[in-house]
mmCIF file of C-alpha atoms in Angstrom:
data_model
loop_
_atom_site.group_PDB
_atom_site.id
_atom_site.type_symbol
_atom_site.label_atom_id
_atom_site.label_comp_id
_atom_site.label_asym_id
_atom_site.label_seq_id
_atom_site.Cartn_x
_atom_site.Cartn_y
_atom_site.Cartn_z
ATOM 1 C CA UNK A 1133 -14.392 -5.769 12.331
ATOM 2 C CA UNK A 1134 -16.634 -4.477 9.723
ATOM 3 C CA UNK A 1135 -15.125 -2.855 6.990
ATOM 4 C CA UNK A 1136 -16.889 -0.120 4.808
ATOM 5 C CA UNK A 1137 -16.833 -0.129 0.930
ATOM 6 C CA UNK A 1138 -13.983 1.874 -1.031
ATOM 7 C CA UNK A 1139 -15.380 4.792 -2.066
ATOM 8 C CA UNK A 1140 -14.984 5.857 -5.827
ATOM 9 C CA UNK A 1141 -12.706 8.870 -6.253
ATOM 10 C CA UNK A 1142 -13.409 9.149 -10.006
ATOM 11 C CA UNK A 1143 -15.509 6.778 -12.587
ATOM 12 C CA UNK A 1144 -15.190 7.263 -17.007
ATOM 13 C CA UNK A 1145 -15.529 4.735 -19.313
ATOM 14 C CA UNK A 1146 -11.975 3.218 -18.985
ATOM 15 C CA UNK A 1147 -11.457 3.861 -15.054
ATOM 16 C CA UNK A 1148 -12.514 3.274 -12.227
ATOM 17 C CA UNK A 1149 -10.343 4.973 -9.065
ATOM 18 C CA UNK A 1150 -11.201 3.859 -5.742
ATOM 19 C CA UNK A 1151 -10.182 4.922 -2.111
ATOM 20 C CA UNK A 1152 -9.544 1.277 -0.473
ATOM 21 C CA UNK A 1153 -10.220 1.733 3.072
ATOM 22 C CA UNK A 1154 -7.662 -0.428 5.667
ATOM 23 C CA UNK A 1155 -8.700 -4.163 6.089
ATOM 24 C CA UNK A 1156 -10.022 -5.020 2.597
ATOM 25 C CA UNK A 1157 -8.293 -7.241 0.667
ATOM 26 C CA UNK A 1158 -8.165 -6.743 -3.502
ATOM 27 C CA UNK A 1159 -9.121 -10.256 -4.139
ATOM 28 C CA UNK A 1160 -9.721 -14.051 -2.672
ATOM 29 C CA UNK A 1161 -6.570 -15.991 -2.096
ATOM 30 C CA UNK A 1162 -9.052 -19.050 -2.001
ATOM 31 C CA UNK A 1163 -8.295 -19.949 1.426
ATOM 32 C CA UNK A 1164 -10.861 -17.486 3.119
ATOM 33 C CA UNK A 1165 -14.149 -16.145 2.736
ATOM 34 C CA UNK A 1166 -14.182 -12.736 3.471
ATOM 35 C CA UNK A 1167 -15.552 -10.022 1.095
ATOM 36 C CA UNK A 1168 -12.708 -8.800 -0.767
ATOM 37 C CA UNK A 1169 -12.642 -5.124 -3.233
ATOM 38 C CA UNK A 1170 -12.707 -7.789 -6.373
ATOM 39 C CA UNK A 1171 -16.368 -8.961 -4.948
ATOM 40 C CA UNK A 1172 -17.038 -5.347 -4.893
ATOM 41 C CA UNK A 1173 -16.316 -4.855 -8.846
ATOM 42 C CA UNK A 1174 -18.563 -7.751 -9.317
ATOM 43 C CA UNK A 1175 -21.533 -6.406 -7.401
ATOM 44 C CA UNK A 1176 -21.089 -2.823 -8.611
ATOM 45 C CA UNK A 1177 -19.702 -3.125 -11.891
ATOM 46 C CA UNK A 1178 -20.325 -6.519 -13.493
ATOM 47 C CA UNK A 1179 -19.052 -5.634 -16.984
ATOM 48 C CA UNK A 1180 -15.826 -6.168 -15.871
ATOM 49 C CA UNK A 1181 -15.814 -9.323 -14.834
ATOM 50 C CA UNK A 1182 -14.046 -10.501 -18.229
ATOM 51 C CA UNK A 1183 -11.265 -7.302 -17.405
ATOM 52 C CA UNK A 1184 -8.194 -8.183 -16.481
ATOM 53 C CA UNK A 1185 -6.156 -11.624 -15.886
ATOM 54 C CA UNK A 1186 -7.233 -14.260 -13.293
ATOM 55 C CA UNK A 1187 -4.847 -15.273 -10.873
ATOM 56 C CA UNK A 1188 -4.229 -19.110 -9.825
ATOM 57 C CA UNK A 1189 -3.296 -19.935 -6.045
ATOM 58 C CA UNK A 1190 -0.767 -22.729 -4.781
ATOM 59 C CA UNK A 1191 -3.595 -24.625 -4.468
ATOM 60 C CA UNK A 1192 -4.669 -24.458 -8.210
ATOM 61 C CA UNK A 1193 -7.780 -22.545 -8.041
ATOM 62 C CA UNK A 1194 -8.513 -20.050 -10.124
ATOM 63 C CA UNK A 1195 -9.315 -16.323 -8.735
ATOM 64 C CA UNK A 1196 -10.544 -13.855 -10.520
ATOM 65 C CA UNK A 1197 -9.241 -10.214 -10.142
ATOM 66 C CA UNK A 1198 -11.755 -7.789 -12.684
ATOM 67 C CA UNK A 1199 -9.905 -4.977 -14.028
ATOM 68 C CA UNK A 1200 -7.472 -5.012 -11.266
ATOM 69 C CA UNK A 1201 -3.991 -3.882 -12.163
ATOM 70 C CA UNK A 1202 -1.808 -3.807 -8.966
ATOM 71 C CA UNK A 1203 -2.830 -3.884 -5.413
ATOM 72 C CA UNK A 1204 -2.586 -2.920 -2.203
ATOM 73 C CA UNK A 1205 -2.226 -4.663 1.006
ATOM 74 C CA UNK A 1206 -4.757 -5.972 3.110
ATOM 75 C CA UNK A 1207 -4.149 -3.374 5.916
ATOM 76 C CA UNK A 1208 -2.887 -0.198 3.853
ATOM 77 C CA UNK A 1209 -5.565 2.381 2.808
ATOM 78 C CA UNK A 1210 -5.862 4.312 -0.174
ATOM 79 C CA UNK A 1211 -5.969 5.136 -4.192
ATOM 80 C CA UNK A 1212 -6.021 2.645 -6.138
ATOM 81 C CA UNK A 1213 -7.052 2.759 -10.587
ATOM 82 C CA UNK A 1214 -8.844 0.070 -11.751
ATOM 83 C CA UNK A 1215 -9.046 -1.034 -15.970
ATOM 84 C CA UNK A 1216 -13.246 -0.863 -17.077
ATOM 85 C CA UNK A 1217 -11.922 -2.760 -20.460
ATOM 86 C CA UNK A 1218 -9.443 -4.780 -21.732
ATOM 87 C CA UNK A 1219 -7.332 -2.393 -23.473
ATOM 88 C CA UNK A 1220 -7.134 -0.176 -20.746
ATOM 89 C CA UNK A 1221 -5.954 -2.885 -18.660
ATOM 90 C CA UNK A 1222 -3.332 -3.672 -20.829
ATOM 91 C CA UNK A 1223 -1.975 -0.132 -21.346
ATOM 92 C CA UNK A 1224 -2.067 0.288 -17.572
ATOM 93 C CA UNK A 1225 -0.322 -2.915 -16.874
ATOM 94 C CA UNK A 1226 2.834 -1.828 -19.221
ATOM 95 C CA UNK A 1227 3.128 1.340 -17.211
ATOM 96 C CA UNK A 1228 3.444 -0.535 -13.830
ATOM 97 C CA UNK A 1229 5.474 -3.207 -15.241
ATOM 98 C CA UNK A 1230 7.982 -0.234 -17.092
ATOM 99 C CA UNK A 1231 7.586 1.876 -13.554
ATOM 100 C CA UNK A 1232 6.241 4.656 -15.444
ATOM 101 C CA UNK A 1233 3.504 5.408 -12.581
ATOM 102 C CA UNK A 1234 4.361 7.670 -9.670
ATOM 103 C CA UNK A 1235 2.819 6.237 -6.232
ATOM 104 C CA UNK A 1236 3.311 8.644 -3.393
ATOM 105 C CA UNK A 1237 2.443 7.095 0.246
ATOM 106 C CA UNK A 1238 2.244 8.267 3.735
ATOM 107 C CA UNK A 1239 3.272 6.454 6.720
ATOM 108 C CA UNK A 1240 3.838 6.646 10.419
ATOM 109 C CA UNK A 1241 7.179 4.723 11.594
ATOM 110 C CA UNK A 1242 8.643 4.137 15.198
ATOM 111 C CA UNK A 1243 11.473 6.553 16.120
ATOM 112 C CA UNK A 1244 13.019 9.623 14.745
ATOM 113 C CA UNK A 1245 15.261 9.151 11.279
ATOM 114 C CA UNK A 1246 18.483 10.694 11.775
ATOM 115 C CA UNK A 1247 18.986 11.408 7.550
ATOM 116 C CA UNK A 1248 15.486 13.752 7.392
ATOM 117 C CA UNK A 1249 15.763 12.255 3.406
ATOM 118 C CA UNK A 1250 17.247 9.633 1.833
ATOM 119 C CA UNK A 1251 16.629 6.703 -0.629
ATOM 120 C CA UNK A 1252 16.712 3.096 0.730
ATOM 121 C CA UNK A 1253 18.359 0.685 -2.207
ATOM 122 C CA UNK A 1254 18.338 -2.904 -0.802
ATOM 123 C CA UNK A 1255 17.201 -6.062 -2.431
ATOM 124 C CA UNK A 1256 14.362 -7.920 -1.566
ATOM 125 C CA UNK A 1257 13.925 -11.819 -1.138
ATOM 126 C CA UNK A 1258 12.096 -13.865 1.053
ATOM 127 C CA UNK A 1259 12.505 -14.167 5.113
ATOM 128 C CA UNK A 1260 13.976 -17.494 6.284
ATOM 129 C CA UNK A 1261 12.238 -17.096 9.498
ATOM 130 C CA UNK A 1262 8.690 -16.450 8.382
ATOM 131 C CA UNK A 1263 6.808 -17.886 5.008
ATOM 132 C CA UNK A 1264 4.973 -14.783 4.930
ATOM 133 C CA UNK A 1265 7.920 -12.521 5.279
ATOM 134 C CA UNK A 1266 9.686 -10.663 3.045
ATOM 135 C CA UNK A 1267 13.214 -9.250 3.927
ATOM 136 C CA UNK A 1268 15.768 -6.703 2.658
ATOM 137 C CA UNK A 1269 18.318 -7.730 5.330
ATOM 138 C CA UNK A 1270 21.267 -9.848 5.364
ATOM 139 C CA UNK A 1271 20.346 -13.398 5.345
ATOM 140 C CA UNK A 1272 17.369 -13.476 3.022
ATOM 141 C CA UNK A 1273 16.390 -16.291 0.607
ATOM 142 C CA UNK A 1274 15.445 -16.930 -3.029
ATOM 143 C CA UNK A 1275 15.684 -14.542 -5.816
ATOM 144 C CA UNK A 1276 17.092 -11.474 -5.007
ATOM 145 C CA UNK A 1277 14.963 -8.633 -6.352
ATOM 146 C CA UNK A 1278 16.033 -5.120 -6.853
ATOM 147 C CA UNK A 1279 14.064 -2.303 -5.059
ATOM 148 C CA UNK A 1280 14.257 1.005 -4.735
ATOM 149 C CA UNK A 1281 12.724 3.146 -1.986
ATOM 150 C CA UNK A 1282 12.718 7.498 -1.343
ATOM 151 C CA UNK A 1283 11.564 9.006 1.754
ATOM 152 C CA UNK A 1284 10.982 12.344 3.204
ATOM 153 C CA UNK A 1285 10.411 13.156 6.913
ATOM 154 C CA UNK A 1286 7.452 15.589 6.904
ATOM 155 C CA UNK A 1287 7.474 15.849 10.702
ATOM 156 C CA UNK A 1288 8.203 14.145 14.470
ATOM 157 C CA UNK A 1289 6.848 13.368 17.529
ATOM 158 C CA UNK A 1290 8.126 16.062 20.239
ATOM 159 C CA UNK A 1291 8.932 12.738 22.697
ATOM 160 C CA UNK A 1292 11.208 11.117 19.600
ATOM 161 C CA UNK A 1293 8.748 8.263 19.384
ATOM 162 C CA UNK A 1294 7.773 8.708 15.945
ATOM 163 C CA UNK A 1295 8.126 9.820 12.333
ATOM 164 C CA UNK A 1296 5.252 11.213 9.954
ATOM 165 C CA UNK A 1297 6.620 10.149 6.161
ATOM 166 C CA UNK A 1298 5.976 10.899 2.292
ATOM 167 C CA UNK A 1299 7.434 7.726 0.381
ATOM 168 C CA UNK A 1300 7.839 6.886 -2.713
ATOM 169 C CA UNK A 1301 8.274 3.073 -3.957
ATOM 170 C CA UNK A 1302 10.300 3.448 -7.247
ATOM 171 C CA UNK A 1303 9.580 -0.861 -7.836
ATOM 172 C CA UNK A 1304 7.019 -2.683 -6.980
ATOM 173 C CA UNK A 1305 7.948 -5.558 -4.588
ATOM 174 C CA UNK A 1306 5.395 -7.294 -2.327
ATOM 175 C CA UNK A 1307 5.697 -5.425 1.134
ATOM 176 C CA UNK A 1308 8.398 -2.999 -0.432
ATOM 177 C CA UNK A 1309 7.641 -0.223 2.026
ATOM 178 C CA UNK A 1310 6.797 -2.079 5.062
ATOM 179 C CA UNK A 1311 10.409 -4.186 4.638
ATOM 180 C CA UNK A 1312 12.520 -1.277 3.296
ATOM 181 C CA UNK A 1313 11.358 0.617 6.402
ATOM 182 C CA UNK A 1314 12.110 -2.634 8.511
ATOM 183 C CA UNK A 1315 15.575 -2.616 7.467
ATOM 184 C CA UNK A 1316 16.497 0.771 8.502
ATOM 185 C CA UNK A 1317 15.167 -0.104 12.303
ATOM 186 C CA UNK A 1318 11.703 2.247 11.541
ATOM 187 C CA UNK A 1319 8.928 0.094 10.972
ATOM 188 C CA UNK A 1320 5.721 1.301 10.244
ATOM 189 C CA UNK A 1321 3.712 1.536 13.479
ATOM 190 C CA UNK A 1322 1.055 -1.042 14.322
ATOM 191 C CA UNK A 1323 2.401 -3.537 11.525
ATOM 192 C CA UNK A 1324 1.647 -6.946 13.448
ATOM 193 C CA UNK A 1325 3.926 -8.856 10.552
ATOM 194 C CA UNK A 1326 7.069 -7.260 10.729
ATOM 195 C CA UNK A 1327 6.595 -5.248 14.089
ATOM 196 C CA UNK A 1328 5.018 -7.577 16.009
ATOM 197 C CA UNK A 1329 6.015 -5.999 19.374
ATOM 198 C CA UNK A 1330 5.576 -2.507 18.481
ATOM 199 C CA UNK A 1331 4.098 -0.082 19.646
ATOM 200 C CA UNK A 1332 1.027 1.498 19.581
ATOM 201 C CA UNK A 1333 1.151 4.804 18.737
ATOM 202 C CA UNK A 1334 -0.825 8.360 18.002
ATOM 203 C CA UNK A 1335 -4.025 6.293 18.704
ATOM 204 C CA UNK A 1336 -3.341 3.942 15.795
ATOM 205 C CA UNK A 1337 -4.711 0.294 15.783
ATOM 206 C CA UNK A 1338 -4.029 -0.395 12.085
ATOM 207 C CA UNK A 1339 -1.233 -0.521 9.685
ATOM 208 C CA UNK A 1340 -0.010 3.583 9.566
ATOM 209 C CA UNK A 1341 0.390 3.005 5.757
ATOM 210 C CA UNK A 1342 -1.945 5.059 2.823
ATOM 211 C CA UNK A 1343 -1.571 5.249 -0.732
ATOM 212 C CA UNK A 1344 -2.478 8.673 -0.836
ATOM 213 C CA UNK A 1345 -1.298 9.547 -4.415
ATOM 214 C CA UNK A 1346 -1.421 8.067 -7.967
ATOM 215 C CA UNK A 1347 -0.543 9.041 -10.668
ATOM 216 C CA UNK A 1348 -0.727 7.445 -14.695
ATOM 217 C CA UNK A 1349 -1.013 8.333 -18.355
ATOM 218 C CA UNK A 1350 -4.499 7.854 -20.152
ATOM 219 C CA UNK A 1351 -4.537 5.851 -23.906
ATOM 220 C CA UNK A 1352 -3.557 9.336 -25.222
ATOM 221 C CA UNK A 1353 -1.161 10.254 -23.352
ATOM 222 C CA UNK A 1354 -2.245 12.929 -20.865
ATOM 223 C CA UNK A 1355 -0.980 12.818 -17.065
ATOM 224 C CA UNK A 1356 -4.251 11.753 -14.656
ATOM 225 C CA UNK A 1357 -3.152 12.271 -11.037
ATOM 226 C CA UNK A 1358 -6.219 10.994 -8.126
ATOM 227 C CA UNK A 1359 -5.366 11.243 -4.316
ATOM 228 C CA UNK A 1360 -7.276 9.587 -1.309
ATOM 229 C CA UNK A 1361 -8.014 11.821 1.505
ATOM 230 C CA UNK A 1362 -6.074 10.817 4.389
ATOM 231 C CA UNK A 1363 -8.290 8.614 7.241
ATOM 232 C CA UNK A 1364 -9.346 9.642 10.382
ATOM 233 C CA UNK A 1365 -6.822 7.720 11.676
ATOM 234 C CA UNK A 1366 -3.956 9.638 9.787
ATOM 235 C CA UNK A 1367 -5.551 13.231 11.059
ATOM 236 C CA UNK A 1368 -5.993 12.030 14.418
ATOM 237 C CA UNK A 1369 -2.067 11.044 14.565
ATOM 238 C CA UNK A 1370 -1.136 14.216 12.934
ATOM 239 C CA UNK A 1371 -3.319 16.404 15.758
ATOM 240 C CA UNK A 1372 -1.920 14.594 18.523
ATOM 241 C CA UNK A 1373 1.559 15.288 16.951
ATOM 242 C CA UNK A 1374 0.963 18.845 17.383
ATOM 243 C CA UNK A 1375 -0.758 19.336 20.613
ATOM 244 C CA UNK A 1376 2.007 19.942 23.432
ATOM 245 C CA UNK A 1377 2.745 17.171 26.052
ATOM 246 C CA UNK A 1378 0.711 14.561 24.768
ATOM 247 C CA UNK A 1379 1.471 10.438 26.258
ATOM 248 C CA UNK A 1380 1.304 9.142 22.406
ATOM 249 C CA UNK A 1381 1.647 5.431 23.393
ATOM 250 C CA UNK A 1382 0.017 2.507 24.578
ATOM 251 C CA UNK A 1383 0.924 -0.988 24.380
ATOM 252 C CA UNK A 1384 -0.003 -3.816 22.014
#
């Protein structure tokens, strides 16, 4: 599948904000050779290859990540803020680490949520049944970390078959969404890792997940807020969820 470029929501001297479309990952993980949004910075921007802090895989080889301060999965779309120097990346780095951001996500999970809002507060660790797992459920392994997760139902499927969400991850845990989602029985829909036998639903055949909002403080202290258009994917499930007797599935 051939994926497009992110497209740049907003460009200064210290930032660079991008909209990461689905199926791009932020950087290498040394094992595959795929174009990733860090080969992107390089080609586009190569003063900022010295941003930022490499990262070093099991394996021991060294990756390089230029000005990238958090990511995104592979498969979830959306905003993401990118440092153009050093000390930006530093000053953006203590607000994710101190949670003083404000990420707002959409998402599309199976099934109707009885509580229409509610706040999911479960630990995370690692899932003994899958390396590449993560798990808030009973039974997990490792380090226990805390996460916190609010959700509001913005609307339903008429047949019950699915849920159109604003979420907000309080922490920052790998998966956070997808598994705190998970552990209430309403996975995100088309999410081949932890809802493998799902679904396919409002004409999705990606991960229903996008970053749509962000939100940070500049060096001096003034609020920047940046927000990625929702895909075609996203308005194409939300116009089948209002048209009138519409067959929203089809199988994996």
């Amino acid at each position: 599948m051939h994926v497009q470029d992110p497209e740049i929501l907003f460009e200064d001297a210290n930032y660079l904000v991008i909209n990461k479309p689905a199926g791009l990952s932020v950087h290498a993980d040394g094992r595959t050779k795929e174009l990733t949004l860090a080969d992107f910075v390089l080609m586009n921007f190569p003063k900022m290859a010295e941003v930022g802090e490499p990262w070093e895989n099991p394996e021991g080889k060294v990756i390089p990540r230029p000005g990238i301060v958090h990511r995104l999965d592979r498969d979830t779309s959306g905003v993401m803020v990118l440092a153009k120097n050093q000390k930006t990346f530093e000053h953006l780095k203590a607000q994710f680490q101190n949670r003083e951001t404000r990420k707002i996500y959409r998402a599309f999970v199976y099934r109707i949520l009885k509580e229409k809002e509610g706040v999911i507060k479960k630990p995370i660790g690692k899932s003994r049944s899958d390396f590449r797992k993560w798990s808030a459920e009973f039974g997990a392994r490792g380090v226990l970390r805390e996460a916190v997760t609010e959700y509001t139902v913005l609307t339903e499927a008429k047949d019950g078959s699915a849920s159109y969400l604003e979420v907000h991850p309080k922490t920052g845990r790998t998966h956070q969404i997808r598994v705190h989602l998970k552990s209430i029985g309403h996975s995100i829909v088309c999410d081949a890792l932890y809802a493998p036998k799902g679904e396919k639903l409002l004409g999705f055949d990606r991960l229903a997940l996008h970053a749509f909002s962000l939100s940070f403080s500049d060096i001096n202290g003034n609020l920047l807020q940046f927000a990625a258009p929702l895909p075609e994917a996203f308005l194409h499930a939300l116009r089948l969820l209002k048209a009138e007797n519409t067959d929203f599935s089809n199988p994996c």
